[in-house]
């Protein structure tokens, strides 16, 4: 966890925690400043659990002791903007305060995603996309809008890209990929069976595979040639169901900008595309 924050790690690993561990994780996410000043016994008592549960949770997060866990958490709090109080509270009784809380969490989500990017990895991905014959972006469920957006953005700068809303169609296309192509697989947990099928099809053809998930230890991540990890803060608002498309969109925006800025060919495609659509705008 040395290159990540406590909050990032808890969000990523949350589904793998036992029920008692989830109670502790929830408290840490909601009261990080309080936890920094607690002992493991204090936290266990507050969460109605045991010190053993606290120890298991910290080890799952990749640290050897609760003290080290608190040190990293304290570092995270110091690095955050002292003027921004990040809260998980959303209520129609306080719309203004709720909007500020959502804003603060989304800003932290974007910052955390940037912090997780490995520069060598992103460079490798950009170079492969530049040299590719075609880029297929695959996703199922609530990640499909990210894939469709990526398809449009890449095509408008002259990079042949394809996606789809029907997983069977995506699966069939993945069977046509070659070693000159790139497959970008987007998944929240990184455990989508259909996405993994498409990755397997691509790997058989020697296609370069990029995984975009919240979990660096997921199956999608480990089967990809390069994994780009996203951060999420939705867990702070939704206890059981959470996935933010914002951080995944951010990764696509980053790739788009690196592929576009300073590239005259990309500018020409973009200009031509905008000109062709100009008559559709008021």
Rosetta silent file (secondary structure, phi, psi, omega in degrees, C-alpha in Angstrom):
SEQUENCE: XXXXXXXXXXXXXXXXXXXXXXXXXXXXXXXXXXXXXXXXXXXXXXXXXXXXXXXXXXXXXXXXXXXXXXXXXXXXXXXXXXXXXXXXXXXXXXXXXXXXXXXXXXXXXXXXXXXXXXXXXXXXXXXXXXXXXXXXXXXXXXXXXXXXXXXXXXXXXXXXXXXXXXXXXXXXXXXXXXXXXXXXXXXXXXXXXXXXXXXXXXXXXXXXXXXXXXXXXXXXXXXXXXXXXXXXXXXXXXXXXXXXXXXXXXXXXXXXXXXXXXXXXXXXXXXXXXXXXXXXXX
SCORE:     score description
SCORE:     0.000 S_00000001
   1 L     0.000    4.039 -174.697    0.000    0.000    0.000 S_00000001
   2 L   -60.086  -29.936 -178.718    3.063    2.287    0.026 S_00000001
   3 L   -97.905    5.799 -178.282    2.115    3.870   -3.346 S_00000001
   4 L  -129.664  173.372  178.083   -1.555    4.155   -2.511 S_00000001
   5 L   -99.665  164.036  176.870   -3.661    5.686    0.216 S_00000001
   6 H   -60.235  -44.851 -177.734   -5.575    3.929    2.969 S_00000001
   7 H   -64.035  -42.676  176.703   -8.878    5.160    1.543 S_00000001
   8 H   -57.838  -48.248 -175.504   -7.995    3.945   -1.974 S_00000001
   9 H   -63.971  -43.278  179.096   -6.986    0.544   -0.651 S_00000001
  10 H   -63.099  -39.841  178.212  -10.100    0.105    1.494 S_00000001
  11 H   -64.450  -42.525 -177.349  -12.329    1.011   -1.459 S_00000001
  12 H   -67.081  -42.719 -173.453  -10.547   -1.400   -3.789 S_00000001
  13 H   -91.711   -2.322 -170.090  -10.514   -4.333   -1.366 S_00000001
  14 H   -50.280  -46.495 -176.683  -13.883   -3.700    0.285 S_00000001
  15 H   -64.627  -20.296 -178.855  -15.753   -6.572   -1.375 S_00000001
  16 H   -88.431   -6.584 -178.261  -13.106   -9.051   -0.189 S_00000001
  17 L   -78.331  148.136  170.410  -13.515   -8.119    3.489 S_00000001
  18 L   -70.307  165.606 -174.091  -15.448  -10.233    5.991 S_00000001
  19 H   -58.036  -43.871  179.205  -18.534   -8.591    7.491 S_00000001
  20 H   -65.067  -37.141  178.095  -16.753   -7.477   10.696 S_00000001
  21 H   -65.865  -35.293  177.443  -13.872   -6.103    8.607 S_00000001
  22 H   -64.384  -35.946  177.448  -16.362   -4.106    6.544 S_00000001
  23 H   -61.714  -41.868  178.568  -17.653   -2.482    9.740 S_00000001
  24 H   -67.188  -45.792  179.844  -14.107   -1.352   10.532 S_00000001
  25 H   -58.888  -42.726  178.704  -13.481   -0.203    6.947 S_00000001
  26 H   -58.903  -43.265 -178.614  -16.714    1.813    7.003 S_00000001
  27 H   -66.240  -42.082  179.357  -15.652    3.570   10.206 S_00000001
  28 H   -62.678  -42.388 -179.900  -12.182    4.372    8.854 S_00000001
  29 H   -64.682  -35.210 -176.349  -13.667    5.779    5.648 S_00000001
  30 H   -87.954  -25.756 -175.631  -16.146    7.922    7.545 S_00000001
  31 L  -134.405   55.294 -174.838  -13.888    9.020   10.448 S_00000001
  32 H   -60.730  -37.135 -178.216  -10.252    8.962    9.235 S_00000001
  33 H   -69.090  -33.953  177.021   -9.088   11.778   11.518 S_00000001
  34 H   -68.226  -40.442 -176.248  -10.497   10.047   14.583 S_00000001
  35 H   -63.084  -35.122 -180.000   -8.851    6.744   13.666 S_00000001
  36 H   -56.476  -30.311 -176.964   -5.394    8.353   13.527 S_00000001
  37 L  -100.505   10.971 -178.963   -5.667    9.006   17.276 S_00000001
  38 L  -100.926  155.401  166.655   -7.060    5.593   18.224 S_00000001
  39 L   -90.491  169.367  178.186   -5.404    2.412   19.432 S_00000001
  40 H   -62.752  -33.487  177.792   -6.413   -0.889   17.884 S_00000001
  41 H   -67.906  -40.552  177.866   -8.414   -1.597   21.051 S_00000001
  42 H   -59.297  -48.010 -177.741  -10.219    1.740   20.756 S_00000001
  43 H   -65.306  -40.935  178.911  -11.166    1.043   17.134 S_00000001
  44 H   -61.697  -43.680  179.986  -12.229   -2.519   17.910 S_00000001
  45 H   -65.155  -42.940 -179.626  -14.453   -1.323   20.756 S_00000001
  46 H   -62.033  -37.747 -177.350  -15.993    1.457   18.646 S_00000001
  47 L   -93.180    5.381  179.972  -16.798   -0.997   15.830 S_00000001
  48 L    55.084   48.713  178.620  -17.984   -3.724   18.230 S_00000001
  49 L  -139.959 -161.917 -175.128  -15.371   -6.159   16.984 S_00000001
  50 L  -115.740  162.881  175.577  -11.994   -7.552   18.095 S_00000001
  51 H   -62.222  -33.850  178.032   -8.355   -6.506   17.869 S_00000001
  52 H   -59.687  -39.454  177.988   -7.809   -9.648   15.790 S_00000001
  53 H   -64.178  -40.862  178.208  -10.238   -8.270   13.189 S_00000001
  54 H   -61.323  -43.602 -179.536   -8.299   -5.002   13.099 S_00000001
  55 H   -63.403  -43.930  178.901   -5.060   -6.925   12.575 S_00000001
  56 H   -60.904  -42.113 -178.926   -6.546   -9.013    9.754 S_00000001
  57 H   -63.206  -46.037 -178.390   -7.822   -5.875    8.024 S_00000001
  58 H   -63.672  -38.380  179.206   -4.463   -4.095    8.195 S_00000001
  59 H   -67.779  -37.639  176.733   -2.640   -7.140    6.821 S_00000001
  60 H   -63.856  -27.966  178.548   -5.122   -7.414    3.948 S_00000001
  61 L   -82.471   -1.483  175.045   -4.295   -3.787    3.188 S_00000001
  62 L    90.901   16.623  176.750   -0.630   -4.731    2.861 S_00000001
  63 L  -120.735  154.179 -172.092    0.728   -3.334    6.127 S_00000001
  64 L   -86.618  -20.345 -176.377    2.175   -5.250    9.062 S_00000001
  65 L  -148.008  160.583  177.559    0.673   -3.331   11.965 S_00000001
  66 H   -66.449  -32.715  177.420   -2.128   -0.992   12.923 S_00000001
  67 H   -60.757  -46.357  178.557    0.484    1.616   13.825 S_00000001
  68 H   -63.496  -39.324  176.820    1.854    1.568   10.261 S_00000001
  69 H   -55.796  -45.605 -179.552   -1.734    1.712    8.974 S_00000001
  70 H   -68.556  -35.716  178.511   -2.284    4.911   10.999 S_00000001
  71 H   -60.914  -45.786  179.712    0.994    6.434    9.817 S_00000001
  72 H   -66.266  -39.561  178.718   -0.059    6.032    6.181 S_00000001
  73 H   -63.706  -42.117  178.820   -3.546    7.344    6.970 S_00000001
  74 H   -63.386  -40.189  176.884   -2.052   10.383    8.714 S_00000001
  75 H   -60.337  -42.301  179.196    0.180   11.017    5.694 S_00000001
  76 H   -60.209  -42.617 -178.380   -2.875   10.915    3.439 S_00000001
  77 H   -66.405  -37.434  178.365   -4.661   13.483    5.577 S_00000001
  78 H   -66.932  -39.964 -178.045   -1.659   15.816    5.540 S_00000001
  79 H   -70.360  -25.394  178.307   -1.346   15.559    1.759 S_00000001
  80 L   -72.252  155.556  177.448   -5.008   16.433    1.295 S_00000001
  81 L   -62.070  119.886 -177.890   -6.046   20.075    1.116 S_00000001
  82 L   -63.322  -22.983 -177.814   -6.530   21.202    4.680 S_00000001
  83 L   -84.275   -8.483 -177.995   -9.284   23.557    3.570 S_00000001
  84 L  -107.061  115.100  178.320  -11.376   20.765    2.061 S_00000001
  85 L   -95.134  110.336 -177.906  -13.326   18.634    4.509 S_00000001
  86 L   -85.858  120.020 -178.650  -14.232   15.396    2.736 S_00000001
  87 L  -128.827  156.399  179.343  -17.471   13.973    4.067 S_00000001
  88 L   -98.597    9.347 -175.037  -19.774   11.148    3.000 S_00000001
  89 L   -81.226  125.229  173.031  -22.924   13.011    3.992 S_00000001
  90 L  -133.386  125.632 -177.322  -25.586   13.562    1.317 S_00000001
  91 L  -152.417  139.160  175.952  -29.030   14.793    2.276 S_00000001
  92 H   -68.897  -14.726  176.647  -31.879   16.658    0.604 S_00000001
  93 H   -77.026  -15.453  178.364  -32.146   18.564    3.898 S_00000001
  94 H  -141.748   73.878 -176.044  -28.738   20.127    3.117 S_00000001
  95 H   -63.573  -43.884 -178.326  -28.418   20.336   -0.656 S_00000001
  96 H   -61.937  -49.358  179.145  -25.629   22.931   -0.587 S_00000001
  97 H   -62.574  -37.889  179.484  -23.513   20.968    1.896 S_00000001
  98 H   -65.077  -41.002  178.476  -24.171   17.743    0.011 S_00000001
  99 H   -62.843  -39.854  177.799  -23.016   19.280   -3.267 S_00000001
 100 H   -65.798  -37.388  177.912  -19.789   20.412   -1.603 S_00000001
 101 H   -65.550  -43.119  178.005  -19.254   16.908   -0.196 S_00000001
 102 H   -63.179  -44.166  178.557  -19.759   15.333   -3.629 S_00000001
 103 H   -58.692  -47.431 -177.776  -17.394   17.879   -5.164 S_00000001
 104 H   -62.336  -41.631 -179.626  -14.695   17.220   -2.557 S_00000001
 105 H   -68.417  -38.955  179.723  -14.947   13.450   -2.983 S_00000001
 106 H   -67.767  -37.889  176.491  -14.836   13.638   -6.777 S_00000001
 107 H   -62.066  -43.988  179.024  -11.771   15.883   -6.654 S_00000001
 108 H   -64.472  -36.482  178.670  -10.065   13.374   -4.351 S_00000001
 109 H   -62.356  -45.126  179.471  -11.088   10.552   -6.677 S_00000001
 110 H   -66.694  -42.907  178.502   -9.468   12.253   -9.666 S_00000001
 111 H   -61.955  -42.204 -178.361   -6.324   13.118   -7.706 S_00000001
 112 H   -66.698  -37.438  178.596   -6.018    9.553   -6.433 S_00000001
 113 H   -64.361  -42.453  176.344   -6.393    8.102   -9.930 S_00000001
 114 H   -60.539  -42.570 -177.745   -3.582   10.337  -11.218 S_00000001
 115 H   -64.340  -26.317 -177.877   -1.402    9.291   -8.283 S_00000001
 116 H   -82.894  -11.623 -175.233   -1.907    5.616   -9.166 S_00000001
 117 L   -74.420  127.514  173.569   -0.690    5.984  -12.766 S_00000001
 118 L   -87.255  123.525 -174.155    2.655    4.407  -13.556 S_00000001
 119 H   -63.303  -38.472  178.162    4.425    6.646  -16.091 S_00000001
 120 H   -65.711  -38.498 -179.149    6.141    3.762  -17.894 S_00000001
 121 H   -66.105  -46.661 -178.262    2.849    1.897  -18.151 S_00000001
 122 H   -66.452  -35.029  177.160    0.895    4.834  -19.599 S_00000001
 123 H   -63.859  -42.773  179.330    3.730    5.521  -22.077 S_00000001
 124 H   -62.261  -42.853  179.682    3.652    1.905  -23.226 S_00000001
 125 H   -63.069  -46.736 -178.675   -0.124    2.043  -23.725 S_00000001
 126 H   -60.728  -44.060 -179.902    0.036    5.283  -25.725 S_00000001
 127 H   -63.919  -39.914  178.297    2.767    3.934  -28.012 S_00000001
 128 H   -66.782  -40.111  178.431    0.823    0.736  -28.698 S_00000001
 129 H   -64.752  -42.107  178.673   -2.353    2.687  -29.488 S_00000001
 130 H   -57.347  -40.228 -174.682   -0.413    4.981  -31.846 S_00000001
 131 H   -91.173    0.222 -173.111    0.964    1.991  -33.750 S_00000001
 132 L   -78.673  156.834  172.428   -2.232   -0.078  -33.724 S_00000001
 133 L   -83.982  -35.905 -178.778   -4.409   -0.999  -36.656 S_00000001
 134 L  -156.521  145.491  175.961   -7.541   -0.987  -34.510 S_00000001
 135 E  -116.867  121.819  173.689   -8.457   -0.459  -30.866 S_00000001
 136 E  -103.225  129.852  177.028  -11.337   -2.407  -29.375 S_00000001
 137 E  -110.793  119.367 -175.047  -12.733   -1.114  -26.092 S_00000001
 138 E  -114.974  146.581  178.398  -14.777   -3.710  -24.220 S_00000001
 139 L  -167.449  158.497  173.367  -17.039   -3.399  -21.189 S_00000001
 140 L  -131.538  160.963  176.503  -20.278   -4.767  -19.805 S_00000001
 141 H    63.946 -136.127 -171.826  -22.938   -3.284  -17.545 S_00000001
 142 H   -77.813    1.511  174.505  -22.388    0.193  -16.143 S_00000001
 143 H   -94.144   -6.603 -179.323  -18.950    0.595  -17.728 S_00000001
 144 H   -56.817  -42.307  178.710  -20.361    0.500  -21.268 S_00000001
 145 H   -57.816  -32.927  178.017  -20.797    4.325  -21.422 S_00000001
 146 H   -66.167  -43.231 -179.441  -17.054    4.714  -20.769 S_00000001
 147 H   -65.387  -42.552  179.178  -16.225    2.352  -23.634 S_00000001
 148 H   -63.551  -41.087  177.797  -18.636    4.077  -26.047 S_00000001
 149 H   -63.155  -42.515  179.142  -17.156    7.455  -25.143 S_00000001
 150 H   -63.137  -40.468  178.631  -13.619    6.144  -25.735 S_00000001
 151 H   -57.649  -47.819 -179.669  -14.666    4.757  -29.128 S_00000001
 152 H   -63.761  -46.869 -175.884  -15.934    8.181  -30.233 S_00000001
 153 H   -63.200  -42.414  179.873  -12.947   10.105  -28.879 S_00000001
 154 H   -67.352  -42.613 -179.449  -10.360    7.841  -30.519 S_00000001
 155 H   -62.897  -37.040 -176.600  -12.145    7.807  -33.880 S_00000001
 156 H   -72.288  -11.656  174.420  -12.393   11.605  -34.020 S_00000001
 157 L  -110.901   18.185  171.443   -8.600   11.896  -33.820 S_00000001
 158 L    89.049   10.977  177.391   -8.005    9.277  -36.503 S_00000001
 159 L  -101.257  116.023 -177.918   -7.494    6.168  -34.369 S_00000001
 160 L   -63.313  119.932 -176.739   -9.705    3.330  -35.605 S_00000001
 161 E  -139.235  151.019 -179.161  -11.712    2.193  -32.603 S_00000001
 162 E  -143.313  143.249  174.442  -14.731   -0.009  -31.993 S_00000001
 163 L  -146.085 -161.775  179.289  -16.958   -0.786  -29.036 S_00000001
 164 L   179.443  162.118  179.691  -20.559   -1.838  -28.523 S_00000001
 165 L   -96.631  -11.163 -178.632  -23.509   -2.076  -26.177 S_00000001
 166 L  -110.177  121.642 -173.433  -24.100   -5.813  -26.702 S_00000001
 167 H   -65.467  -31.258  179.013  -21.512   -8.104  -25.135 S_00000001
 168 H   -64.114  -38.040  178.062  -22.072  -10.866  -27.713 S_00000001
 169 H   -66.922  -42.122  177.076  -21.166   -8.423  -30.504 S_00000001
 170 H   -61.197  -42.176 -179.426  -18.079   -7.317  -28.613 S_00000001
 171 H   -61.758  -45.327 -179.479  -17.123  -10.963  -28.069 S_00000001
 172 H   -62.409  -40.869 -179.858  -17.465  -11.785  -31.764 S_00000001
 173 H   -66.989  -36.267 -179.820  -15.311   -8.800  -32.750 S_00000001
 174 H   -60.856  -23.267  178.553  -12.613   -9.763  -30.244 S_00000001
 175 L   -74.302  -14.453 -178.370  -12.192  -13.007  -32.195 S_00000001
 176 L   -97.369   -3.102 -177.000  -11.074  -10.976  -35.244 S_00000001
 177 L   -66.347  157.061  179.965   -8.269   -9.080  -33.484 S_00000001
 178 L  -129.236 -177.997  178.953   -4.648   -9.476  -34.538 S_00000001
 179 L   -76.180    1.165  175.484   -1.199   -8.762  -33.132 S_00000001
 180 L   -98.358    0.496 -174.278   -1.433   -5.318  -34.742 S_00000001
 181 L  -108.726  173.633  176.364   -4.416   -4.336  -32.585 S_00000001
 182 E  -130.322  136.359  173.248   -5.068   -3.199  -29.007 S_00000001
 183 E  -111.764  125.658  174.117   -7.821   -4.358  -26.659 S_00000001
 184 E  -108.636  116.764 -177.755   -8.808   -2.032  -23.788 S_00000001
 185 E  -107.150  119.847 -177.570  -10.834   -3.886  -21.158 S_00000001
 186 E  -110.867  125.098 -178.797  -12.742   -1.746  -18.647 S_00000001
 187 L  -152.642  141.371  178.065  -14.183   -3.367  -15.524 S_00000001
 188 L   -65.977  -67.428 -177.763  -14.952   -2.225  -11.998 S_00000001
 189 L   -77.471  -23.869 -174.907  -13.969   -5.337  -10.048 S_00000001
 190 L    80.399   19.041 -177.733  -11.872   -6.816  -12.842 S_00000001
 191 L  -125.635   18.170 -179.824  -13.760  -10.104  -12.551 S_00000001
 192 L   -68.639  123.008 -177.203  -16.356   -9.834  -15.339 S_00000001
 193 H   -60.618  -42.793 -177.663  -16.672  -13.226  -17.025 S_00000001
 194 H   -68.969  -39.989  177.543  -17.552  -11.772  -20.432 S_00000001
 195 H   -62.961  -40.317  179.164  -14.708   -9.245  -20.351 S_00000001
 196 H   -65.725  -34.616  175.336  -12.290  -12.038  -19.446 S_00000001
 197 H   -61.032  -42.892 -179.754  -13.549  -14.083  -22.418 S_00000001
 198 H   -67.307  -38.344  176.358  -12.712  -11.184  -24.725 S_00000001
 199 H   -62.050  -44.090  179.611   -9.272  -10.801  -23.164 S_00000001
 200 H   -60.870  -42.240  177.377   -8.616  -14.509  -23.715 S_00000001
 201 H   -59.921  -44.284 -178.669   -9.647  -14.199  -27.375 S_00000001
 202 H   -65.840  -43.238 -177.430   -7.309  -11.235  -27.827 S_00000001
 203 H   -63.154  -34.716  178.887   -4.368  -12.898  -26.079 S_00000001
 204 H   -63.040  -28.091 -178.347   -4.644  -15.929  -28.373 S_00000001
 205 L   -95.272    1.883 -179.833   -4.097  -13.596  -31.339 S_00000001
 206 L    78.926   18.711 -179.858   -1.160  -11.770  -29.749 S_00000001
 207 L   -73.401  139.790  176.523   -3.183   -8.579  -29.218 S_00000001
 208 E   -74.382  125.632 -174.058   -1.815   -6.058  -26.715 S_00000001
 209 E  -112.643  129.343  176.302   -4.269   -5.916  -23.800 S_00000001
 210 E  -113.316  125.425  176.773   -4.836   -2.939  -21.493 S_00000001
 211 E  -104.255  134.363  175.208   -6.895   -3.435  -18.324 S_00000001
 212 E  -122.466  105.964 -177.751   -8.620   -0.535  -16.558 S_00000001
 213 E  -143.089  171.664  175.601   -9.998   -1.596  -13.165 S_00000001
 214 L   -83.768  -14.308 -170.758  -10.212   -0.545   -9.526 S_00000001
 215 L  -123.511  113.582 -178.262   -8.278   -3.605   -8.355 S_00000001
 216 L   -70.149  -14.573  179.758   -4.644   -4.249   -9.292 S_00000001
 217 L  -101.412    5.620 -178.157   -4.950   -7.859   -8.074 S_00000001
 218 L   -71.327  164.793 -179.782   -8.053   -8.659  -10.137 S_00000001
 219 H   -65.167  -40.902  177.035   -8.098  -11.284  -12.874 S_00000001
 220 H   -59.682  -43.113 -178.864   -8.491   -8.639  -15.609 S_00000001
 221 H   -63.335  -45.338 -175.686   -5.465   -6.793  -14.222 S_00000001
 222 H   -73.221  -25.979  179.160   -3.251   -9.870  -14.035 S_00000001
 223 H   -87.228  -10.044 -179.622   -4.206  -11.094  -17.526 S_00000001
 224 L   -84.356  153.379  174.920   -3.548   -7.690  -19.122 S_00000001
 225 L   -71.364  -34.889  175.630   -0.197   -6.654  -20.568 S_00000001
 226 E  -138.508  136.084  177.285   -0.596   -3.312  -18.794 S_00000001
 227 E  -114.297  130.854  174.907   -2.987   -2.435  -15.994 S_00000001
 228 E  -112.622  115.767 -174.164   -4.157    1.129  -15.297 S_00000001
 229 E   -91.120  137.710  176.404   -5.769    1.397  -11.875 S_00000001
 230 L  -105.662  156.407  175.440   -8.628    3.749  -11.084 S_00000001
 231 L  -108.598  153.645  177.279   -9.647    5.119   -7.692 S_00000001
 232 L  -138.378  147.045  174.162  -13.210    5.454   -6.440 S_00000001
 233 L  -118.497    7.366 -178.288  -14.906    7.330   -3.622 S_00000001
 234 H   -62.724  -28.135  179.348  -18.413    6.002   -4.277 S_00000001
 235 H   -58.739  -27.182  179.476  -18.009    3.611   -1.351 S_00000001
 236 H   -67.363  -25.456 -178.122  -18.200    6.660    0.899 S_00000001
 237 L  -102.583  -36.524 -174.267  -21.760    7.276   -0.302 S_00000001
 238 L  -119.927  112.386 -171.893  -23.086    3.812   -1.185 S_00000001
 239 L   -67.556  -38.876 -173.320  -22.326    1.020    1.266 S_00000001
 240 L  -105.241  -39.089 -177.246  -23.135   -2.003   -0.877 S_00000001
 241 L  -116.215  125.716  179.690  -23.172   -0.878   -4.512 S_00000001
 242 L  -156.511  137.306  166.577  -20.555    1.437   -5.874 S_00000001
 243 L  -168.166  125.392  179.036  -18.704    2.258   -9.043 S_00000001
 244 L  -101.057  127.412  175.375  -17.658    5.628  -10.307 S_00000001
 245 H   -81.163  -12.984 -176.088  -17.337    6.158  -14.041 S_00000001
 246 H   -60.447  -47.748 -176.711  -15.530    9.446  -13.394 S_00000001
 247 H   -69.584  -36.284  176.771  -12.100    7.904  -12.732 S_00000001
 248 H   -66.915  -40.189  175.616  -12.387    5.481  -15.676 S_00000001
 249 H   -61.834  -36.676 -179.835  -13.389    8.407  -17.910 S_00000001
 250 H   -61.486  -41.963  178.145  -10.368   10.275  -16.582 S_00000001
 251 H   -60.116  -44.402  179.515   -8.033    7.513  -17.796 S_00000001
 252 H   -63.486  -42.341  178.082   -9.612    7.698  -21.266 S_00000001
 253 H   -61.036  -40.383  179.126   -9.293   11.504  -21.268 S_00000001
 254 H   -62.338  -47.269  178.524   -5.613   11.202  -20.334 S_00000001
 255 H   -60.468  -44.673 -179.524   -4.942    8.782  -23.205 S_00000001
 256 H   -58.505  -46.090 -177.717   -6.889   11.039  -25.591 S_00000001
 257 H   -66.734  -42.392  178.010   -4.912   14.139  -24.637 S_00000001
 258 H   -64.397  -32.720 -179.678   -1.527   12.434  -24.930 S_00000001
 259 H   -79.366  -17.873 -173.976   -2.551   11.087  -28.337 S_00000001
 260 H  -103.043  -50.493 -171.672   -3.816   14.470  -29.540 S_00000001
 261 L   -60.839  125.626  178.798   -1.707   17.335  -28.177 S_00000001
 262 L    80.765    2.713 -178.542    1.128   18.266  -30.546 S_00000001
 263 L  -105.705  106.071 -175.616    0.014   15.726  -33.158 S_00000001
 264 H   -62.169  -35.939  178.786   -0.843   17.488  -36.428 S_00000001
 265 H   -63.228  -44.122  178.637   -2.518   14.398  -37.874 S_00000001
 266 H   -63.367  -41.643  178.126   -4.817   14.131  -34.875 S_00000001
 267 H   -59.766  -41.536 -178.398   -5.628   17.837  -35.106 S_00000001
 268 H   -64.857  -45.894  177.562   -6.556   17.457  -38.784 S_00000001
 269 H   -59.343  -43.569 -178.424   -8.880   14.512  -38.097 S_00000001
 270 H   -63.437  -43.448  179.215  -10.450   16.411  -35.211 S_00000001
 271 H   -64.144  -45.099  179.711  -10.946   19.544  -37.316 S_00000001
 272 H   -62.639  -40.772 -179.888  -12.422   17.592  -40.229 S_00000001
 273 H   -63.218  -44.757  179.548  -14.763   15.740  -37.903 S_00000001
 274 H   -64.717  -38.839  179.833  -15.995   18.964  -36.302 S_00000001
 275 H   -65.324  -39.892  179.570  -16.497   20.584  -39.705 S_00000001
 276 H   -65.837  -28.123 -178.666  -18.596   17.668  -40.963 S_00000001
 277 H   -96.439   -0.702 -174.452  -20.849   17.945  -37.917 S_00000001
 278 H   -60.097  -36.658 -176.725  -21.048   21.751  -37.930 S_00000001
 279 H   -68.127  -16.785 -179.047  -24.367   21.828  -39.819 S_00000001
 280 H   -84.157   -8.225 -176.131  -25.990   19.805  -37.037 S_00000001
 281 L  -105.186  145.413 -179.953  -25.316   22.524  -34.481 S_00000001
 282 L   -80.653    0.000    0.000  -27.353   25.689  -33.924 S_00000001
